[in-house]
Coordinates of C-alpha atoms (C1' of nucleotides) in Angstrom, one line a residue:
Chain A
X624 CA 24.7 -50.7 3.4
X625 CA 22.9 -47.7 5.0
X626 CA 22.9 -44.8 2.6
X627 CA 24.0 -42.4 5.2
X628 CA 27.1 -44.3 6.4
X629 CA 29.3 -45.5 3.6
X630 CA 32.8 -46.9 3.6
X631 CA 34.6 -48.3 0.7
X632 CA 36.6 -51.5 1.2
X633 CA 38.9 -51.4 -1.8
X634 CA 42.4 -51.0 -0.6
X635 CA 44.7 -48.6 -2.2
X636 CA 47.5 -48.4 0.4
X637 CA 48.5 -50.5 3.3
X638 CA 48.0 -47.7 5.6
X639 CA 44.7 -46.4 4.4
X640 CA 41.9 -48.4 2.8
X641 CA 39.6 -46.5 0.5
X642 CA 38.5 -46.0 -3.0
X643 CA 40.8 -44.5 -5.5
X644 CA 39.9 -40.9 -6.2
X645 CA 36.8 -40.2 -8.2
X646 CA 36.8 -36.8 -9.9
X647 CA 40.4 -36.4 -8.6
X648 CA 41.4 -34.7 -11.9
X649 CA 39.7 -31.7 -10.6
X650 CA 41.7 -31.5 -7.5
X651 CA 44.9 -31.9 -9.4
X652 CA 44.0 -29.1 -11.8
X653 CA 42.8 -26.9 -8.9
X654 CA 46.1 -27.6 -7.1
X655 CA 48.2 -26.7 -10.1
X656 CA 46.3 -23.5 -10.6
X657 CA 46.4 -22.5 -6.9
X658 CA 50.2 -23.0 -6.9
X659 CA 50.7 -20.9 -10.0
X660 CA 48.4 -18.3 -8.6
X661 CA 50.5 -18.2 -5.5
X662 CA 53.5 -17.5 -7.7
X663 CA 55.2 -20.9 -7.2
X664 CA 57.4 -22.4 -9.9
X665 CA 57.1 -26.0 -11.0
X666 CA 59.2 -28.7 -9.6
X667 CA 59.4 -32.5 -10.2
X668 CA 59.2 -33.5 -6.5
X669 CA 56.0 -31.6 -6.0
X670 CA 54.4 -32.8 -9.2
X671 CA 55.1 -36.4 -8.0
X672 CA 53.6 -35.7 -4.6
X673 CA 50.5 -34.1 -6.1
X674 CA 49.9 -37.0 -8.5
X675 CA 50.3 -39.5 -5.7
X676 CA 47.8 -37.6 -3.4
X677 CA 45.4 -37.2 -6.3
X678 CA 45.2 -41.0 -6.6
X679 CA 44.8 -41.6 -2.9
X680 CA 41.4 -41.6 -1.3
X681 CA 42.6 -41.3 2.2
X682 CA 45.4 -40.0 4.4
X683 CA 49.1 -40.9 4.1
X684 CA 52.0 -40.0 6.4
X685 CA 55.1 -38.1 5.0
X686 CA 57.1 -41.3 5.2
X687 CA 54.5 -43.4 3.4
X688 CA 54.5 -40.7 0.7
X689 CA 58.3 -40.9 0.5
X690 CA 58.2 -44.7 0.2
X691 CA 55.4 -44.8 -2.3
X692 CA 57.4 -42.4 -4.5
X693 CA 60.7 -44.2 -4.1
X694 CA 60.2 -46.4 -7.1
X695 CA 59.3 -43.8 -9.7
X696 CA 61.0 -40.7 -8.5
X697 CA 63.1 -40.4 -5.3
X698 CA 61.8 -37.4 -3.4
X699 CA 63.7 -36.4 -0.2
X700 CA 61.7 -36.5 3.0
X701 CA 62.5 -32.9 3.7
X702 CA 60.8 -32.0 0.4
X703 CA 57.8 -34.1 1.2
X704 CA 57.3 -32.2 4.4
X705 CA 57.9 -28.8 2.7
X706 CA 55.5 -29.7 -0.1
X707 CA 52.8 -30.8 2.3
X708 CA 53.2 -27.7 4.4
X709 CA 52.9 -25.6 1.4
X710 CA 49.8 -27.5 0.1
X711 CA 48.2 -27.2 3.5
X712 CA 48.7 -23.5 3.6
X713 CA 46.9 -23.2 0.3
X714 CA 44.1 -25.3 1.6
X715 CA 44.7 -28.1 -0.9
X716 CA 45.7 -30.7 1.7
X717 CA 44.6 -31.2 5.3
X718 CA 46.2 -33.0 8.3
X719 CA 44.5 -35.9 9.8
X720 CA 45.3 -36.9 13.4
X721 CA 44.8 -40.6 13.8
X722 CA 46.6 -40.9 17.1
X723 CA 49.4 -43.0 15.6
X724 CA 52.4 -40.8 16.4
X725 CA 52.6 -39.5 12.9
X726 CA 50.5 -36.9 11.2
X727 CA 48.7 -38.0 8.1
X728 CA 47.9 -35.8 5.1
X729 CA 45.2 -36.0 2.5
X730 CA 43.9 -33.8 -0.3
X731 CA 41.1 -31.5 0.7
X732 CA 38.0 -33.0 -1.0
X733 CA 35.1 -31.2 -2.4
X734 CA 31.9 -31.2 -0.5
X735 CA 30.9 -34.5 -2.1
X736 CA 34.1 -36.2 -0.8
X737 CA 34.1 -34.8 2.7
X738 CA 34.7 -37.7 5.1
X739 CA 36.2 -38.7 8.5
X740 CA 38.2 -41.7 9.7
X741 CA 37.9 -45.1 11.3
X742 CA 41.1 -46.4 12.9
X743 CA 41.7 -49.9 13.9
X744 CA 43.7 -50.2 17.1
X745 CA 44.8 -53.7 16.2
X746 CA 46.4 -53.3 12.7
X747 CA 46.4 -49.6 12.4
X748 CA 44.3 -49.6 9.2
X749 CA 42.7 -46.3 8.5
X750 CA 39.4 -46.1 6.6
X751 CA 37.2 -43.2 5.5
X752 CA 33.6 -42.9 6.2
X753 CA 31.0 -40.2 5.9
X754 CA 27.6 -39.7 7.6
X755 CA 25.0 -37.0 7.0
X756 CA 23.5 -37.1 10.4
X757 CA 26.9 -36.5 11.9
X758 CA 27.5 -33.5 9.7
X759 CA 24.1 -32.1 10.6
X760 CA 24.9 -32.4 14.3
X761 CA 28.3 -30.8 13.8
X762 CA 27.0 -27.8 11.9
X763 CA 24.1 -27.2 14.3
X764 CA 26.5 -27.5 17.2
X765 CA 29.0 -25.2 15.6
X766 CA 26.6 -22.3 16.0
X767 CA 26.2 -22.8 19.7
X768 CA 29.9 -22.8 20.6
X769 CA 32.2 -19.9 21.6
X770 CA 34.4 -20.4 18.6
X771 CA 34.1 -19.5 14.9
X772 CA 34.4 -23.1 13.7
X773 CA 36.2 -23.6 10.4
X774 CA 37.0 -27.2 10.5
X775 CA 36.2 -30.4 12.3
X776 CA 37.8 -33.7 12.6
X777 CA 36.3 -37.0 13.8
X778 CA 38.0 -40.2 14.5
X779 CA 36.3 -43.4 15.5
X780 CA 38.5 -46.0 17.1
X781 CA 37.9 -49.7 17.5
X782 CA 38.7 -53.1 16.1
X783 CA 38.2 -53.8 12.4
X784 CA 36.6 -57.1 11.2
X785 CA 39.8 -58.7 10.3
X786 CA 41.3 -58.0 13.7
X787 CA 38.1 -59.1 15.5
X788 CA 38.0 -62.4 13.7
Chain B
X485 CA 23.5 -20.9 26.7
X486 CA 21.9 -23.8 24.9
X487 CA 21.4 -26.7 27.2
X488 CA 22.8 -29.1 24.7
X489 CA 26.1 -27.4 24.0
X490 CA 27.8 -26.2 27.1
X491 CA 31.3 -25.0 27.5
X492 CA 32.7 -23.4 30.6
X493 CA 34.8 -20.3 30.4
X494 CA 36.7 -20.4 33.7
X495 CA 40.3 -21.0 32.9
X496 CA 42.3 -23.4 34.9
X497 CA 45.4 -23.7 32.8
X498 CA 46.9 -21.6 30.0
X499 CA 46.6 -24.4 27.7
X500 CA 43.1 -25.7 28.4
X501 CA 40.3 -23.6 29.6
X502 CA 37.6 -25.4 31.5
X503 CA 35.9 -25.8 34.9
X504 CA 37.7 -27.4 37.7
X505 CA 36.8 -30.9 38.2
X506 CA 33.5 -31.6 39.8
X507 CA 33.1 -34.9 41.5
X508 CA 36.8 -35.4 40.8
X509 CA 37.2 -37.1 44.1
X510 CA 35.6 -40.1 42.7
X511 CA 38.1 -40.3 39.9
X512 CA 41.0 -40.0 42.3
X513 CA 39.7 -42.8 44.5
X514 CA 38.9 -44.9 41.5
X515 CA 42.5 -44.4 40.2
X516 CA 44.1 -45.3 43.5
X517 CA 42.0 -48.4 43.7
X518 CA 42.7 -49.4 40.1
X519 CA 46.4 -49.0 40.6
X520 CA 46.4 -51.0 43.8
X521 CA 44.3 -53.7 42.2
X522 CA 46.8 -53.8 39.4
X523 CA 49.5 -54.5 42.0
X524 CA 51.3 -51.2 41.7
X525 CA 53.1 -49.7 44.6
X526 CA 52.7 -46.1 45.6
X527 CA 55.0 -43.3 44.5
X528 CA 55.2 -39.6 45.1
X529 CA 55.6 -38.6 41.5
X530 CA 52.5 -40.5 40.5
X531 CA 50.5 -39.2 43.3
X532 CA 51.4 -35.6 42.3
X533 CA 50.4 -36.3 38.7
X534 CA 47.1 -37.9 39.8
X535 CA 46.2 -35.0 42.0
X536 CA 47.0 -32.5 39.2
X537 CA 44.9 -34.5 36.6
X538 CA 42.1 -34.7 39.1
X539 CA 41.9 -30.9 39.4
X540 CA 42.1 -30.4 35.6
X541 CA 38.9 -30.3 33.6
X542 CA 40.6 -30.7 30.3
X543 CA 43.7 -32.1 28.5
X544 CA 47.3 -31.3 29.3
X545 CA 50.5 -32.2 27.6
X546 CA 53.2 -34.1 29.3
X547 CA 55.3 -31.0 29.3
X548 CA 52.6 -28.9 30.7
X549 CA 52.2 -31.4 33.5
X550 CA 55.9 -31.3 34.2
X551 CA 55.8 -27.6 34.4
X552 CA 52.7 -27.4 36.5
X553 CA 54.3 -29.7 39.0
X554 CA 57.6 -28.0 39.1
X555 CA 56.8 -25.7 41.9
X556 CA 55.4 -28.3 44.3
X557 CA 57.3 -31.4 43.5
X558 CA 59.7 -31.8 40.7
X559 CA 58.8 -34.8 38.6
X560 CA 61.0 -35.9 35.8
X561 CA 59.5 -35.8 32.3
X562 CA 60.3 -39.5 31.8
X563 CA 58.2 -40.3 34.8
X564 CA 55.4 -38.2 33.6
X565 CA 55.3 -40.1 30.3
X566 CA 55.5 -43.4 32.1
X567 CA 52.8 -42.6 34.6
X568 CA 50.5 -41.3 31.8
X569 CA 51.1 -44.5 29.8
X570 CA 50.4 -46.6 32.8
X571 CA 47.1 -44.6 33.6
X572 CA 46.1 -44.9 29.9
X573 CA 46.5 -48.7 30.0
X574 CA 44.2 -48.8 33.1
X575 CA 41.6 -46.7 31.3
X576 CA 42.0 -43.9 33.8
X577 CA 43.4 -41.3 31.3
X578 CA 42.9 -40.8 27.7
X579 CA 44.9 -39.2 24.9
X580 CA 43.5 -36.2 23.0
X581 CA 44.8 -35.3 19.6
X582 CA 44.4 -31.6 19.1
X583 CA 46.7 -31.4 16.1
X584 CA 49.3 -29.4 18.0
X585 CA 52.3 -31.7 17.6
X586 CA 52.0 -32.9 21.2
X587 CA 49.7 -35.4 22.6
X588 CA 47.4 -34.2 25.4
X589 CA 46.1 -36.3 28.2
X590 CA 43.1 -36.0 30.5
X591 CA 41.4 -38.2 33.0
X592 CA 38.6 -40.4 31.7
X593 CA 35.5 -38.8 32.8
X594 CA 32.4 -40.7 33.8
X595 CA 29.4 -40.6 31.5
X596 CA 28.3 -37.3 32.8
X597 CA 31.6 -35.6 32.0
X598 CA 32.2 -37.0 28.5
X599 CA 33.2 -34.2 26.2
X600 CA 35.1 -33.2 23.2
X601 CA 37.4 -30.3 22.3
X602 CA 37.5 -26.9 20.6
X603 CA 40.9 -25.8 19.5
X604 CA 41.7 -22.1 18.5
X605 CA 44.2 -22.0 15.7
X606 CA 45.3 -18.6 16.8
X607 CA 46.3 -18.9 20.4
X608 CA 46.1 -22.6 20.8
X609 CA 43.7 -22.6 23.6
X610 CA 41.8 -25.8 24.1
X611 CA 38.2 -25.9 25.5
X612 CA 35.9 -28.7 26.3
X613 CA 32.4 -29.0 25.0
X614 CA 29.7 -31.6 24.9
X615 CA 26.6 -32.1 22.8
X616 CA 23.9 -34.6 23.0
X617 CA 22.9 -34.5 19.4
X618 CA 26.4 -35.2 18.4
X619 CA 26.6 -38.2 20.7
X620 CA 23.4 -39.6 19.3
X621 CA 24.7 -39.2 15.8
X622 CA 27.9 -41.0 16.8
X623 CA 26.3 -43.9 18.4
X624 CA 23.8 -44.4 15.7
X625 CA 26.6 -44.2 13.2
X626 CA 28.8 -46.6 15.1
X627 CA 26.4 -49.4 14.3
X628 CA 26.6 -49.0 10.6
X629 CA 30.3 -49.0 10.3
X630 CA 32.7 -51.9 9.6
X631 CA 34.4 -51.5 12.9
X632 CA 33.6 -52.3 16.5
X633 CA 33.7 -48.8 17.7
X634 CA 35.1 -48.4 21.2
X635 CA 36.0 -44.7 21.3
X636 CA 35.5 -41.6 19.3
X637 CA 37.3 -38.3 19.3
X638 CA 36.0 -35.0 17.9
X639 CA 37.9 -31.8 17.5
X640 CA 36.5 -28.5 16.2
X641 CA 38.9 -26.0 15.0
X642 CA 38.5 -22.3 14.4
X643 CA 39.1 -19.0 16.0
X644 CA 38.2 -18.1 19.6
X645 CA 36.5 -14.9 20.5
X646 CA 39.6 -13.3 21.9
X647 CA 41.5 -14.1 18.7
X648 CA 38.7 -12.9 16.5
X649 CA 38.5 -9.6 18.3
Chain C
dT236 C1' 70.4 -14.1 -15.1
dT237 C1' 67.6 -14.4 -10.9
dC238 C1' 65.6 -17.0 -7.6
dC239 C1' 62.9 -20.9 -6.4
dG240 C1' 62.6 -26.0 -5.6
dT241 C1' 65.1 -29.8 -4.1
dG242 C1' 68.5 -33.0 -1.9
dC243 C1' 71.5 -33.7 1.9
dA244 C1' 72.9 -33.3 6.5
dA245 C1' 72.4 -31.4 10.8
dA246 C1' 69.4 -29.6 14.3
dT247 C1' 65.0 -29.7 17.1
dC248 C1' 61.6 -31.4 19.8
dT249 C1' 58.7 -34.9 21.7
dT250 C1' 58.6 -39.3 23.5
dT251 C1' 61.0 -43.8 24.8
dT252 C1' 64.5 -46.5 26.9
dG253 C1' 68.6 -48.0 30.0
dC254 C1' 70.5 -47.8 34.2
dA255 C1' 71.1 -47.0 39.1
dC256 C1' 69.3 -45.5 43.6
dG257 C1' 65.9 -45.2 47.2
dG258 C1' 61.5 -46.2 49.0
dT259 C1' 57.4 -49.4 49.4
dC260 C1' 55.6 -53.6 50.6
Chain D
dG861 C1' 65.2 -58.1 51.6
dA862 C1' 63.0 -58.1 46.9
dC863 C1' 61.3 -55.3 43.6
dC864 C1' 59.0 -51.3 41.9
dG865 C1' 58.9 -46.2 41.1
dT866 C1' 61.7 -42.5 39.9
dG867 C1' 65.4 -39.4 38.2
dC868 C1' 69.0 -38.7 35.0
dA869 C1' 71.1 -39.2 30.6
dA870 C1' 71.2 -41.1 26.2
dA871 C1' 68.4 -43.0 22.3
dA872 C1' 64.9 -43.0 19.0
dG873 C1' 61.7 -41.0 15.8
dA874 C1' 59.3 -37.5 13.3
dT875 C1' 59.6 -33.0 11.6
dT876 C1' 62.2 -28.7 10.6
dT877 C1' 66.1 -25.9 9.1
dG878 C1' 70.5 -24.4 6.8
dC879 C1' 73.0 -24.6 2.9
dA880 C1' 74.4 -25.3 -1.9
dC881 C1' 73.3 -26.7 -6.5
dG882 C1' 70.5 -27.1 -10.7
dG883 C1' 66.4 -26.0 -13.1
dA884 C1' 62.3 -22.8 -14.1
dA885 C1' 61.0 -18.4 -15.5

DNA sequence: TTCCGTGCAAATCTTTTGCACGGTC
DNA sequence: GACCGTGCAAAAGATTTGCACGGAA
């Protein structure tokens, strides 16, 4: 595979195929610290969500999170949304718009993990990918635009191999 | 302004700043033809929506369309959604996810008009932009990815000049 | 003891659907 | 005259909010 465009096939969720987190321990620690620093108390529901997100390489919807947690620790959907909102405000989690009527959330990766998404219109699978050339184009472009760019989001849509077969 | 990154400041809607359509007449014609070819009958509501979209350089939400039309010809929101869905199926209109809880729609431009979006997190304004380098990066990348890419969507988020001031 | 985190239930808001009427073909 | 396009009202979903209780600090 080209060194500049990598995607990882191992599936970790029905909804989002991707590798399990590498170096995710850092994120979990960082998250706990940030929450404490923000003066937040601990709570079981949030711990469960953090742990789940930490093991996820790609974006999940609130409902997928609720379902995934159902077996180990029932967390109400309202709490899932509240927790995600809180994490988003602290910059620990980001929204991903895949054009599927539901917002997806994933932990904010360090530079090394920065990626975007491929969405199959057939089965709805979401896969992460990253590309240096694309990032270069984005950052160069960001300087020529009438907006102080702080984030960017890229979604490629098409048909995955399974669906094409 | 750089020749490779252009944005146009003239505002045509509260929600989406951009130039009025140039060469839009082609799109309107094309749309009418496609609809006829698909065996659809004419209808006032749809004509009003088509005309509005044809004069819009950038993406609108269903509700914005309903509001914009209110003065000249009341079109029920259900019809707006139905019409947009129909136009999307015929490839005349495309959805734009700006991460604002509502889907936006805009007419599918010819190659010359292809663009992406800048979204200000402060005031919510949406502006179109286009960049050749970006498009090159996308098309080269599309060949190295495990998906037959048919569309791509790019959103840059940040703070617009007015909000930064 | 104080106050936050969480669950539950109700409210919101966008988008979809069912049904009936009027216009297009 | 047959059937589609449209409006209106209700339904369906996702997300948010109000409130009360139990646990963290």
